[in-house]
Amino acid sequence: MGLAYGIIGCLAYILGLLSTGVAWGGWVVLGLGVICALVIPRYWRMAPRSRVWLIAGVIGLGASLYFQSRVPQPASNDISNLIPVRGNRQELVVNVQGRVESLPRLTRSQKAQFWLRVQTVVRQGKVAGDGGQPLAGKLYVTVSSLQATGIHPGQRISVEGSLYKPQPATNPGGFDFARYLAQEGCFAGLRGRQIEPLEKSAGWGWWMIQQRIVRSHMRWLGSPEAPLVSSMVLGSRGVDLPYDLKDKFTQVGLAHALAASGFHTSLILGVVLTLTRRFSERTRFVLGTLALIIFVGLTGLQPSVLRAALMGFGGLVALLLRRKIKPLGALLVVATLLLIYNPLWIWNLGFQFSFLATVGLIVTVPPLTKWLDWMPSAIAPLVAVPIAAYLWTLPLQLYTFGVLSPYSILVNLVATPLISMLSLGGMVSALAAVIWSPAGSALAWLLKYPAQGLIAIVDGFSQLPGNAYAVGTISALTAIALYALIGLTWLQPWWRQRCWLALLLGLGLIVIPAWQARASLFRVTVLATTGQPVMVIQQGWHTALVGASNESTIRVSTLPFLQKEGVNQVQGAVFTQTQPLLPAGKIGNQIPVKQLYTPSVRSKNSPQTSPVRLEQESIPTHQFARIGGIQFRQLNREPTVLEMQIGNQIWLWFDGASPEQQEALLATGTLPKVQVLRWDGRVLNPKLIAALQPKVAIATGRSVAPDTAGQLQQRAIQLFWTGRDGAIQWTPTDGFKTMLAAKDNRPSPL
């Protein structure tokens, strides 16, 4: 019975942490504990007593309160307090002295990024502080890769640059930069211009061994094979793996191969225990524990690494005591211990995926292996492992990203032998590199062809059609229902014998709501972008795209939104740039475009950049063209002016224009009266506003010209701008809504 009490207590603690995702969630858990105390013992004689359920409810409430107490908050002397809340758009230039907390890593923009612990802040020649108290805190620093050369953890440096506050997600499906930094206890960023080391060295650290291994692999193996092998040893966080290769691994469902996890721990302990099988249990325990400590030290205190290391340590303890370990119980204890250490990890995706995949391996692989008994005994487990991990992580993946990898199971089966070879070989070469660097390089060179083979497999699967199919994000209730079905299939023999029924119900929970939502959908979304503007028009099963065509905007803003919405094909794209960047006739090289409209059609003598056949036409200037139920035409080319009929409204797409160009447009007399005006936020001629007579004006920029904002206010024209409001969405029933306003009204765990 004591074991049952422990299980209930651990589950209550985890449920209490999960309840922080909703308002008053901890009190809801307490209420559930009271209800269980009143109901369960009455109908289940063997159940724990009422007080156990009451204590469980109290534990859940305490967990939610503990979580809130651990949520990072900027201190009164945090450096982020220097940044004005609103109004001042001038650059805040400071000189920050502090200690480096991480090795510099390359970002997608090829900048070097590292964490800096603030010690002194100098602004305008004076030391900044709060009432005599020096400023402190943590900074997310980005500098040029050349400036970051030689920077390492523990070193004191001085960085001069501009201070800024991170932004929350401004688009549906976008990256919440502010939340990501807040989870790390950071509330400000610094765009560095100049770095001056104040110390040449800061002594020994794990980073020295990391760099020694990475350099040893790179010496004879080259790129991208060397970063791939190094990431399989140290994890992708510790290695600058090219982002295009990392994206392909994620796309085909092999992201776990680049993350230090239980697979690597199993390899390490398997090798150590095999080599020491003639030694005593105590010696094997000591050597195994030492190997785990070294592994954690090299990869860092990541949730998935700590989970794998603690479970491995539990196995070593069982070996020492000559006792069997219950994997599921050990996993529950490890999860509870890690969440006591850091309750914020409950919302860490690495933590969630790691534990769910491990649960799948523990509870689903054995029955799957029996079900696959018609296969050779050596192959059945290899097939069961990726199926189990995929099944248990799929609902979370759909809830978070809305994208699934149809070839994930197959590519895991094909790639697993190479992944095992590279992981084990990489560890051996890493150990040799620590002892003698040339030996590590020579051993790593033997992995060149296996690494190239794995890259070729990943590249081949990433080119297959439908390799990343967007189904759209599912709701939290749908994800919970899917896990309930998985749990019933695991626990109940009746459901286990009818797993096909659970599969059909799961597909229905995903497909039917998505089909109903898309069938009745009519929505216009103006995305918040830092460069060219983007507008997405969704009507039923048809999706149209207007605006930006550059790679950065597509990758950062457009593609995540389309994937979140479950869009796998764009019926038409209207690009206002002369030379749109559309690789392979697809958005982000993933979502095909059926019809493309540009200011001018490519010449027949121009080289083709893509073997894919793509219908491309000039934007019509007189008669309307149609994409689904949307009609549009070009009223002017320089600057670009598009008239769009969306439903019963007329929208005008108006790019920036000089005062002379605006006067010329007015002189043509062809500008229609519109309901919605989209422009870049710069000054508009009052006569132009009077001619258009819009009801709503949307500025796609960080700010709006004050004179124009005043003119719009005088005419009672509703004004939105993406720099303040984030993405702006319109539907016939709800009218206009803004992303940041909607987010402010939604409870968040952080």
XYZ file of C-alpha atoms in Angstrom:
750
model
C 0.000 0.000 0.000
C 2.950 2.288 0.632
C 3.884 1.972 -3.034
C 0.370 3.056 -4.051
C 0.611 6.088 -1.765
C 3.900 7.076 -3.365
C 2.471 6.737 -6.886
C -0.580 8.847 -5.994
C 1.643 11.513 -4.424
C 3.965 11.712 -7.453
C 1.051 11.865 -9.904
C -0.667 14.534 -7.791
C 2.488 16.652 -7.822
C 2.853 16.367 -11.615
C -0.866 17.063 -12.138
C -0.563 20.138 -9.934
C 2.262 21.473 -12.109
C 0.276 20.754 -15.275
C -2.705 22.601 -13.795
C -0.740 25.866 -13.984
C -1.680 25.961 -17.665
C -5.225 27.073 -16.727
C -6.563 29.702 -14.372
C -7.035 28.482 -10.778
C -5.744 25.067 -11.835
C -4.256 24.235 -8.436
C -7.590 24.738 -6.722
C -9.220 22.509 -9.328
C -6.770 19.745 -8.419
C -7.608 20.253 -4.744
C -11.308 19.948 -5.612
C -10.613 16.714 -7.485
C -8.837 15.390 -4.410
C -11.877 16.180 -2.248
C -14.233 14.501 -4.741
C -12.016 11.403 -4.921
C -11.901 11.280 -1.117
C -15.708 11.275 -0.961
C -16.465 8.946 -3.875
C -13.673 6.430 -4.521
C -13.481 4.694 -1.096
C -17.247 4.271 -1.111
C -17.294 2.278 -4.368
C -13.820 0.698 -4.284
C -13.064 -1.172 -1.094
C -9.401 -1.786 -1.883
C -8.792 1.887 -2.693
C -6.583 4.097 -0.499
C -8.330 5.872 2.350
C -10.017 9.230 2.002
C -7.195 11.110 3.689
C -4.771 9.881 1.018
C -6.847 11.548 -1.697
C -7.160 14.706 0.386
C -3.395 14.812 0.850
C -2.988 14.266 -2.894
C -5.229 17.279 -3.559
C -3.182 19.377 -1.151
C 0.034 18.215 -2.870
C -1.400 19.282 -6.245
C -2.318 22.707 -4.919
C 1.096 23.048 -3.290
C 2.783 22.094 -6.576
C 0.945 24.859 -8.436
C 1.904 27.417 -5.775
C 5.510 26.163 -5.814
C 5.552 26.574 -9.590
C 4.370 30.167 -9.341
C 7.026 30.928 -6.738
C 9.744 29.607 -9.088
C 8.617 31.542 -12.162
C 11.505 33.955 -12.911
C 10.695 37.624 -12.371
C 12.975 40.588 -13.096
C 14.454 41.992 -9.889
C 14.239 45.687 -9.089
C 17.837 46.122 -10.256
C 17.521 43.906 -13.353
C 19.122 45.410 -16.431
C 15.826 45.068 -18.343
C 14.402 47.914 -16.216
C 16.596 50.344 -18.158
C 14.440 49.816 -21.246
C 11.413 52.151 -21.494
C 8.094 50.342 -21.459
C 6.724 52.342 -24.360
C 7.088 55.504 -26.335
C 10.879 55.872 -26.714
C 12.039 54.226 -29.917
C 15.625 55.461 -29.725
C 18.437 52.963 -29.473
C 19.559 52.341 -25.878
C 23.362 52.070 -26.130
C 25.156 50.634 -23.078
C 28.453 49.086 -22.096
C 27.997 45.914 -20.048
C 30.673 44.115 -18.070
C 30.027 40.599 -16.851
C 30.912 36.913 -16.961
C 30.182 34.639 -19.899
C 27.971 31.672 -18.980
C 28.014 29.653 -22.226
C 30.076 29.001 -25.313
C 29.067 31.161 -28.312
C 26.726 29.376 -30.730
C 25.752 30.376 -34.253
C 22.176 31.534 -34.833
C 20.234 31.155 -38.078
C 21.346 34.646 -39.060
C 24.968 33.506 -38.600
C 25.445 35.663 -35.516
C 27.197 34.335 -32.426
C 25.023 34.086 -29.298
C 25.967 33.533 -25.657
C 24.624 34.185 -22.150
C 26.195 36.942 -20.057
C 25.830 37.457 -16.288
C 25.732 41.229 -15.737
C 28.084 42.853 -13.207
C 28.376 46.516 -14.257
C 26.406 48.660 -16.713
C 27.749 51.958 -18.038
C 25.424 54.338 -19.862
C 26.448 57.748 -21.185
C 29.702 57.550 -19.255
C 28.023 56.821 -15.893
C 27.496 53.602 -13.989
C 23.779 52.810 -14.132
C 22.023 51.522 -11.034
C 18.834 51.499 -8.993
C 19.199 53.799 -5.984
C 22.906 53.091 -5.657
C 22.419 49.364 -6.185
C 24.363 48.153 -9.255
C 22.380 46.605 -12.078
C 22.469 42.835 -12.455
C 20.661 40.099 -14.349
C 21.252 37.894 -17.348
C 21.587 38.948 -20.984
C 21.042 37.198 -24.305
C 23.976 38.603 -26.292
C 24.375 38.410 -30.074
C 27.510 39.610 -31.857
C 29.259 38.905 -35.129
C 30.912 35.496 -35.263
C 34.331 37.144 -35.600
C 33.799 39.204 -32.432
C 32.935 36.071 -30.434
C 36.125 34.212 -31.355
C 37.936 33.061 -28.224
C 35.075 33.828 -25.820
C 34.429 31.060 -23.281
C 32.430 30.447 -20.092
C 33.699 32.055 -16.899
C 35.568 34.797 -18.727
C 34.977 38.458 -17.807
C 34.290 40.626 -20.851
C 32.968 44.063 -21.736
C 30.316 44.328 -24.449
C 29.129 47.545 -26.048
C 25.829 47.436 -27.886
C 22.143 48.264 -27.951
C 19.777 46.919 -25.309
C 16.300 45.635 -26.209
C 13.385 43.736 -24.714
C 12.463 40.394 -26.320
C 9.117 40.205 -28.068
C 6.382 37.637 -27.459
C 4.961 35.632 -30.348
C 3.359 38.172 -32.669
C 1.970 35.619 -35.157
C -0.089 32.443 -34.668
C 2.405 29.596 -34.617
C 5.302 32.011 -34.161
C 8.237 31.698 -31.785
C 7.698 33.278 -28.359
C 11.135 34.799 -27.817
C 10.149 36.568 -24.583
C 8.878 33.340 -23.018
C 11.965 31.422 -24.108
C 14.252 33.941 -22.418
C 12.037 34.154 -19.324
C 12.405 30.394 -18.833
C 16.149 31.012 -18.663
C 15.728 33.870 -16.175
C 16.555 36.483 -18.812
C 14.446 39.540 -19.660
C 16.602 41.559 -22.057
C 18.847 41.130 -25.060
C 21.964 42.946 -26.224
C 22.979 43.446 -29.848
C 26.714 43.679 -29.353
C 28.975 45.798 -31.528
C 32.310 45.493 -29.769
C 33.707 42.964 -27.286
C 36.725 43.563 -25.094
C 38.018 40.660 -22.977
C 38.845 41.714 -19.410
C 40.436 38.347 -18.652
C 42.414 36.103 -20.961
C 41.303 32.886 -19.294
C 38.967 31.727 -16.547
C 40.473 28.360 -15.657
C 39.251 24.854 -16.390
C 35.736 23.943 -17.467
C 33.768 21.267 -19.290
C 33.751 23.579 -22.308
C 37.460 22.865 -22.820
C 36.771 19.170 -23.308
C 33.816 19.964 -25.578
C 35.927 22.161 -27.816
C 38.746 19.625 -27.866
C 36.347 16.919 -29.062
C 34.701 19.147 -31.683
C 38.059 20.319 -33.071
C 39.409 16.789 -33.152
C 36.393 15.589 -35.145
C 36.588 18.547 -37.518
C 40.299 18.103 -38.263
C 39.990 14.952 -40.389
C 36.259 14.535 -40.833
C 35.250 17.928 -42.229
C 31.817 19.538 -42.437
C 28.972 18.640 -42.201
C 30.071 15.144 -41.144
C 32.120 16.350 -38.155
C 29.369 18.512 -36.588
C 26.930 15.623 -37.092
C 29.154 13.132 -35.264
C 29.953 15.659 -32.518
C 26.267 16.406 -31.978
C 25.575 12.708 -31.500
C 28.097 12.735 -28.660
C 27.524 16.160 -27.088
C 23.988 16.947 -28.260
C 23.043 19.540 -30.862
C 23.062 22.320 -28.238
C 26.800 21.928 -27.785
C 27.689 21.881 -31.491
C 27.151 24.328 -34.347
C 25.378 21.887 -36.645
C 24.270 23.562 -39.911
C 20.638 24.601 -39.591
C 19.623 23.219 -42.978
C 20.829 19.757 -41.918
C 19.234 20.089 -38.471
C 15.922 21.069 -40.101
C 16.023 18.015 -42.359
C 16.570 15.687 -39.392
C 13.598 17.271 -37.643
C 11.500 17.154 -40.789
C 11.874 13.408 -41.293
C 11.489 12.525 -37.598
C 15.117 11.995 -36.583
C 15.545 14.988 -34.269
C 16.148 12.595 -31.356
C 19.356 11.396 -33.033
C 20.859 14.866 -32.512
C 19.823 15.164 -28.863
C 21.717 13.553 -26.027
C 19.171 11.198 -24.462
C 18.460 7.709 -23.202
C 19.817 6.096 -26.367
C 23.257 7.564 -25.682
C 23.068 6.658 -22.002
C 22.213 3.068 -22.883
C 25.186 2.891 -25.225
C 27.548 4.317 -22.615
C 26.403 2.019 -19.813
C 26.243 -0.953 -22.169
C 29.871 -0.474 -23.211
C 31.091 0.201 -19.656
C 29.274 -2.799 -18.163
C 30.412 -5.064 -20.989
C 34.057 -4.066 -20.620
C 33.910 -4.472 -16.832
C 31.881 -7.693 -16.672
C 34.747 -9.487 -14.906
C 34.975 -6.817 -12.202
C 33.036 -6.686 -8.953
C 29.598 -5.053 -8.793
C 30.996 -2.194 -6.730
C 33.689 -1.441 -9.310
C 31.179 -1.583 -12.147
C 28.887 0.735 -10.186
C 31.682 3.268 -9.627
C 32.860 3.201 -13.250
C 29.304 3.415 -14.585
C 28.492 6.350 -12.305
C 31.687 8.109 -13.363
C 30.756 7.619 -17.036
C 27.309 9.134 -16.395
C 28.821 12.138 -14.586
C 31.170 12.776 -17.500
C 28.285 12.425 -19.969
C 26.128 14.946 -18.070
C 29.070 17.314 -17.689
C 29.761 17.324 -21.435
C 26.147 17.644 -22.580
C 24.887 20.029 -19.891
C 22.000 19.972 -17.427
C 19.259 19.356 -19.969
C 16.018 17.660 -18.852
C 16.315 14.759 -21.289
C 19.952 14.164 -20.305
C 19.221 14.245 -16.579
C 16.262 11.896 -17.054
C 18.399 9.380 -18.904
C 21.308 9.710 -16.452
C 19.124 9.281 -13.366
C 17.409 6.213 -14.802
C 20.799 4.810 -15.745
C 22.029 5.480 -12.214
C 18.961 3.672 -10.879
C 19.914 0.674 -12.996
C 23.441 0.764 -11.559
C 22.038 0.871 -8.016
C 19.853 -2.144 -8.791
C 22.932 -3.920 -10.169
C 24.896 -3.125 -7.026
C 22.093 -4.325 -4.717
C 21.273 -7.274 -6.996
C 17.659 -6.251 -7.210
C 15.293 -5.764 -10.115
C 14.092 -2.288 -10.984
C 10.584 -1.422 -12.137
C 11.174 0.891 -15.124
C 7.804 2.656 -15.007
C 8.057 3.349 -11.288
C 11.641 4.534 -11.682
C 10.562 6.878 -14.467
C 7.812 8.368 -12.283
C 10.259 8.935 -9.405
C 12.838 10.495 -11.736
C 10.212 12.797 -13.236
C 9.104 13.921 -9.782
C 12.675 14.543 -8.601
C 13.531 16.591 -11.688
C 10.345 18.637 -11.355
C 11.109 19.315 -7.713
C 14.544 20.532 -8.797
C 13.030 22.709 -11.517
C 9.206 22.789 -11.735
C 9.384 24.995 -14.845
C 10.535 21.961 -16.832
C 6.949 20.718 -16.845
C 6.428 23.019 -19.856
C 9.776 22.231 -21.463
C 9.189 20.399 -24.749
C 12.418 18.427 -24.392
C 11.260 17.174 -20.997
C 7.794 16.303 -22.281
C 8.924 14.485 -25.425
C 11.662 12.615 -23.557
C 9.361 11.238 -20.877
C 6.510 10.402 -23.225
C 8.838 8.535 -25.573
C 10.300 6.631 -22.618
C 6.825 5.685 -21.374
C 6.056 4.393 -24.844
C 9.211 2.281 -24.901
C 8.450 0.814 -21.473
C 4.764 -0.043 -21.842
C 4.208 -0.455 -25.586
C 7.322 -2.127 -26.978
C 6.725 -5.523 -25.220
C 3.142 -6.043 -26.515
C 4.115 -4.711 -29.936
C 7.019 -7.137 -30.101
C 4.664 -10.020 -29.298
C 2.224 -8.803 -31.926
C 5.113 -8.778 -34.428
C 6.172 -12.324 -33.548
C 5.792 -13.296 -37.212
C 8.969 -11.276 -37.844
C 12.478 -12.525 -37.069
C 13.212 -12.112 -33.339
C 16.075 -9.699 -34.032
C 13.959 -7.413 -36.237
C 10.691 -7.227 -34.293
C 12.087 -5.022 -31.469
C 13.706 -2.701 -34.015
C 10.283 -2.181 -35.589
C 8.436 -1.882 -32.273
C 10.709 0.816 -30.774
C 10.065 3.622 -33.326
C 6.347 2.761 -33.510
C 5.974 3.002 -29.726
C 7.913 6.274 -29.445
C 6.010 7.775 -32.385
C 2.631 6.751 -30.985
C 3.195 8.276 -27.533
C 4.666 11.555 -28.793
C 2.274 12.129 -31.708
C -0.542 13.898 -29.759
C 1.948 16.323 -28.188
C 3.557 16.935 -31.569
C 0.179 17.725 -33.154
C -0.784 19.978 -30.233
C 2.498 21.904 -30.395
C 3.410 21.998 -34.080
C 0.458 20.612 -36.052
C 2.857 18.721 -38.330
C 3.544 15.008 -38.575
C 6.262 13.049 -40.371
C 4.629 10.203 -42.333
C 7.991 8.552 -43.032
C 9.254 8.792 -39.443
C 8.905 5.098 -38.582
C 10.422 3.954 -41.873
C 13.355 6.363 -41.744
C 14.070 5.331 -38.148
C 14.193 1.681 -39.207
C 16.572 2.451 -42.055
C 18.773 4.891 -40.133
C 19.015 3.159 -36.727
C 22.060 0.966 -37.631
C 23.967 4.034 -38.854
C 22.885 6.117 -35.854
C 24.122 3.393 -33.496
C 27.410 3.110 -35.362
C 27.990 6.870 -35.414
C 26.992 7.354 -31.775
C 29.229 4.590 -30.498
C 32.077 5.501 -32.829
C 31.725 9.163 -31.933
C 31.987 8.361 -28.221
C 35.087 6.243 -28.762
C 36.727 8.943 -30.882
C 35.740 11.589 -28.304
C 37.407 9.593 -25.545
C 40.509 9.197 -27.705
C 40.488 12.940 -28.492
C 40.543 13.774 -24.780
C 43.621 11.587 -24.328
C 45.393 12.461 -27.606
C 43.711 14.688 -30.193
C 45.257 13.114 -33.367
C 43.999 9.688 -32.263
C 40.473 11.074 -31.954
C 40.744 12.606 -35.430
C 41.916 9.316 -36.936
C 39.066 7.346 -35.360
C 36.548 10.002 -36.412
C 37.803 9.747 -40.003
C 36.600 6.135 -40.048
C 33.061 7.462 -39.568
C 33.092 9.614 -42.701
C 31.227 7.230 -44.979
C 28.616 6.179 -42.379
C 27.992 9.884 -41.686
C 27.619 10.596 -45.394
C 25.265 7.626 -45.680
C 23.056 8.945 -42.876
C 23.014 12.427 -44.419
C 22.060 10.915 -47.782
C 19.191 8.958 -46.174
C 17.883 12.062 -44.410
C 18.236 14.179 -47.541
C 16.447 11.565 -49.646
C 13.483 11.249 -47.298
C 13.255 15.041 -46.943
C 12.737 15.293 -50.717
C 9.820 12.856 -50.789
C 6.350 14.365 -51.242
C 4.427 14.885 -48.033
C 7.515 14.433 -45.859
C 6.122 16.972 -43.370
C 2.326 16.929 -43.569
C 0.521 19.790 -41.839
C -2.708 18.714 -40.162
C -3.078 21.870 -38.077
C -2.638 22.181 -34.335
C -5.155 20.304 -32.233
C -6.745 21.578 -29.023
C -5.573 20.603 -25.539
C -8.809 18.645 -24.995
C -8.206 16.675 -28.193
C -4.643 15.871 -27.103
C -5.927 14.705 -23.699
C -8.569 12.537 -25.412
C -5.911 10.953 -27.636
C -3.745 10.117 -24.628
C -6.836 8.709 -22.911
C -7.319 6.357 -25.868
C -3.657 5.344 -25.735
C -3.949 4.747 -21.995
C -7.079 2.625 -22.381
C -5.386 0.535 -25.065
C -2.451 0.017 -22.706
C -4.413 -0.749 -19.515
C -7.644 -2.414 -20.643
C -7.589 -5.833 -22.377
C -10.908 -5.055 -24.118
C -9.415 -1.995 -25.812
C -6.129 -3.780 -26.449
C -7.960 -6.450 -28.433
C -9.771 -3.728 -30.377
C -6.885 -1.352 -31.005
C -8.284 -0.733 -34.480
C -11.283 0.931 -32.828
C -9.002 3.217 -30.800
C -7.153 4.070 -34.013
C -10.380 4.982 -35.821
C -11.568 7.096 -32.882
C -8.210 8.873 -32.743
C -8.334 9.661 -36.458
C -11.877 10.932 -36.026
C -10.826 13.233 -33.182
C -8.179 14.759 -35.441
C -9.819 14.761 -38.871
C -13.473 15.607 -38.178
C -12.915 18.848 -36.181
C -10.241 19.951 -38.673
C -12.565 19.272 -41.632
C -15.463 21.144 -40.039
C -13.270 24.112 -39.164
C -11.780 24.365 -42.659
C -15.123 23.910 -44.448
C -16.629 26.993 -42.771
C -13.438 29.060 -42.579
C -13.263 32.573 -44.007
C -10.430 34.605 -42.515
C -7.871 37.227 -43.485
C -4.633 37.385 -41.497
C -2.103 40.209 -41.774
C 1.085 38.797 -40.290
C 3.495 40.811 -38.178
C 6.819 40.842 -40.026
C 10.031 42.812 -39.650
C 10.557 43.137 -43.389
C 8.121 42.754 -46.245
C 4.412 42.496 -45.345
C 2.409 39.270 -45.684
C -1.321 38.675 -45.862
C -2.932 35.214 -45.853
C -6.525 34.794 -47.069
C -8.277 31.531 -46.156
C -11.669 30.638 -47.599
C -12.739 27.058 -47.139
C -10.089 24.827 -48.657
C -8.521 27.647 -50.665
C -5.568 29.644 -49.360
C -4.112 32.741 -51.000
C -0.920 34.557 -50.086
C -0.182 38.225 -50.779
C 3.038 40.087 -50.141
C 6.505 38.959 -49.144
C 8.577 36.451 -51.044
C 11.976 36.679 -49.369
C 13.329 33.583 -47.649
C 13.671 35.061 -44.157
C 10.057 36.254 -43.938
C 8.751 32.966 -45.324
C 10.755 30.895 -42.836
C 10.094 33.011 -39.737
C 6.494 34.142 -40.266
C 4.672 32.563 -43.205
C 5.597 28.888 -42.962
C 4.884 28.453 -39.197
C 1.459 30.062 -39.661
C 0.547 27.863 -42.637
C 1.648 24.718 -40.809
C -0.348 25.691 -37.720
C -3.414 26.106 -39.930
C -2.909 22.737 -41.618
C -2.243 24.227 -45.060
C -0.417 21.849 -47.403
C -1.008 23.737 -50.644
C -1.379 27.401 -51.540
C -3.811 27.889 -54.410
C -2.395 31.258 -55.381
C 0.365 33.638 -54.316
C 0.573 37.302 -55.309
C 4.126 38.522 -54.817
C 4.678 42.246 -55.159
C 8.435 41.854 -55.666
C 9.904 41.548 -59.152
C 12.022 38.466 -58.379
C 10.305 36.275 -55.799
C 12.448 33.729 -53.999
C 10.349 30.589 -54.390
C 12.645 27.524 -54.326
C 11.241 24.460 -56.101
C 7.874 26.182 -56.552
C 7.143 25.840 -52.829
C 6.737 28.008 -49.748
C 9.688 27.241 -47.508
C 10.533 24.308 -49.810
C 7.574 22.421 -48.281
C 4.186 23.864 -49.279
C 3.483 23.848 -53.056
C 2.070 26.916 -54.800
C -0.378 26.201 -57.611
C -0.530 29.641 -59.214
C 1.946 32.505 -58.876
C 1.309 36.142 -59.786
C 4.199 38.615 -59.991
C 4.638 42.164 -61.352
C 6.266 40.699 -64.465
C 6.587 37.193 -65.938
C 10.060 35.650 -66.163
C 11.606 35.874 -69.602
C 11.798 32.682 -71.628
C 15.587 33.141 -71.889
C 15.974 33.424 -68.109
C 17.439 30.355 -66.402
C 14.996 28.166 -64.527
C 15.775 27.815 -60.823
C 13.432 24.894 -60.275
C 12.540 21.725 -62.172
C 8.998 21.981 -60.794
C 6.411 23.247 -63.262
C 4.826 26.399 -61.835
C 2.117 28.475 -63.488
C 3.321 32.076 -63.320
C 1.450 35.105 -64.620
C 1.661 38.865 -64.405
C -0.656 40.587 -61.949
C -3.621 41.796 -64.061
C -4.031 45.571 -64.369
C -7.544 45.903 -65.820
C -9.693 42.834 -65.292
C -9.800 40.995 -61.990
C -8.000 37.686 -61.484
C -9.463 35.123 -59.108
C -7.971 32.833 -56.450
C -10.820 30.828 -54.968
C -13.397 33.415 -53.912
C -10.934 36.356 -53.879
C -10.584 38.766 -56.787
C -7.693 41.181 -57.267
C -6.042 43.490 -59.766
C -3.111 45.884 -59.875
C -3.942 49.594 -59.967
C -0.329 50.773 -59.963
C 3.085 49.139 -60.184
C 5.503 51.700 -58.665
C 4.495 51.886 -55.863
C 2.488 48.679 -55.812
C -1.246 49.247 -55.361
C -3.517 46.192 -55.357
C -7.288 46.248 -55.193
C -8.746 43.090 -53.634
C -12.377 42.087 -53.290
C -12.614 39.855 -50.220
C -16.185 38.878 -49.425
C -18.265 42.045 -49.599
C -15.303 44.281 -48.767
C -12.707 46.062 -50.852
C -9.168 45.938 -49.468
C -6.366 48.110 -50.826
C -2.760 46.924 -50.666
C -0.649 50.079 -50.750
C 3.155 49.940 -50.537
C 5.219 52.910 -49.387
C 5.227 55.911 -51.711
C 6.894 59.299 -51.746
C 4.725 62.481 -51.585
C 5.229 62.965 -55.335
C 4.090 59.412 -56.096
C 1.021 59.876 -53.917
C 0.150 63.072 -55.780
C 0.523 61.221 -59.065
C -1.814 58.465 -57.848
C -4.415 61.031 -56.841
C -4.166 62.664 -60.262
C -5.101 59.414 -62.016
C -8.538 59.411 -60.385
C -8.612 55.600 -60.444
C -8.385 54.968 -56.712
C -11.588 53.342 -55.395
C -13.299 53.845 -52.070
C -12.269 50.998 -49.809
C -13.234 49.417 -46.525
C -9.717 48.387 -45.463
C -6.373 50.049 -46.256
C -3.069 48.224 -45.765
C 0.095 50.360 -45.961
C 3.617 50.441 -44.509
C 2.976 53.009 -41.775
C 4.726 55.958 -43.431
C 3.178 59.383 -44.028
C -0.017 59.398 -46.107
C -1.298 62.416 -47.964
C -4.518 63.630 -46.252
C -6.094 63.947 -49.732
C -5.279 60.292 -50.350
C -7.026 59.280 -47.123
C -10.024 61.406 -48.098
C -10.174 59.793 -51.545
C -9.994 56.229 -50.231
C -12.331 56.786 -47.240
C -11.332 53.558 -45.464
C -13.163 52.324 -42.402
C -10.089 50.461 -41.126
C -6.380 51.146 -41.665
C -3.683 48.528 -41.032
C -0.030 49.570 -40.838
C 2.484 46.749 -41.337
C 5.462 48.228 -39.543
C 6.994 48.954 -36.176
C 5.455 52.421 -35.982
C 2.994 54.779 -37.633
C 3.737 58.333 -38.750
C 2.241 60.602 -36.041
C 0.659 62.999 -38.566
C -1.044 60.140 -40.381
C -2.232 58.598 -37.121
C -3.778 61.948 -36.201
C -5.522 62.232 -39.564
C -6.973 58.740 -39.188
C -8.188 59.526 -35.677
C -9.879 62.734 -36.829
C -11.783 60.768 -39.473
C -12.774 58.050 -36.939
C -10.860 55.418 -38.919
C -9.971 52.394 -36.820
C -6.195 51.975 -36.773
C -4.165 48.800 -36.248
C -0.470 48.264 -36.684
C 1.483 45.056 -36.462
C 4.365 46.594 -34.516
C 2.018 47.195 -31.578
C -0.784 44.660 -32.060
C 0.998 41.697 -33.630
C -0.868 39.758 -36.335
C -4.298 41.126 -37.215
C -7.125 38.793 -38.210
C -10.526 39.520 -39.705
C -13.560 37.250 -40.022
C -17.095 38.223 -41.156
C -18.572 37.217 -37.791
C -15.997 38.543 -35.299
C -14.536 41.464 -37.214
C -10.941 42.447 -36.421
C -8.866 40.859 -33.653
C -5.215 41.312 -32.759
C -2.741 38.613 -31.769
C -1.247 40.322 -28.710
C -4.619 41.382 -27.301
C -5.924 37.815 -27.630
C -2.766 36.467 -26.008
C -3.084 38.861 -23.071
C -6.538 37.416 -22.367
C -5.316 33.810 -22.375
C -3.807 32.202 -19.245
C -0.200 31.162 -19.582
C 2.010 28.952 -17.434
C 4.801 31.513 -17.685
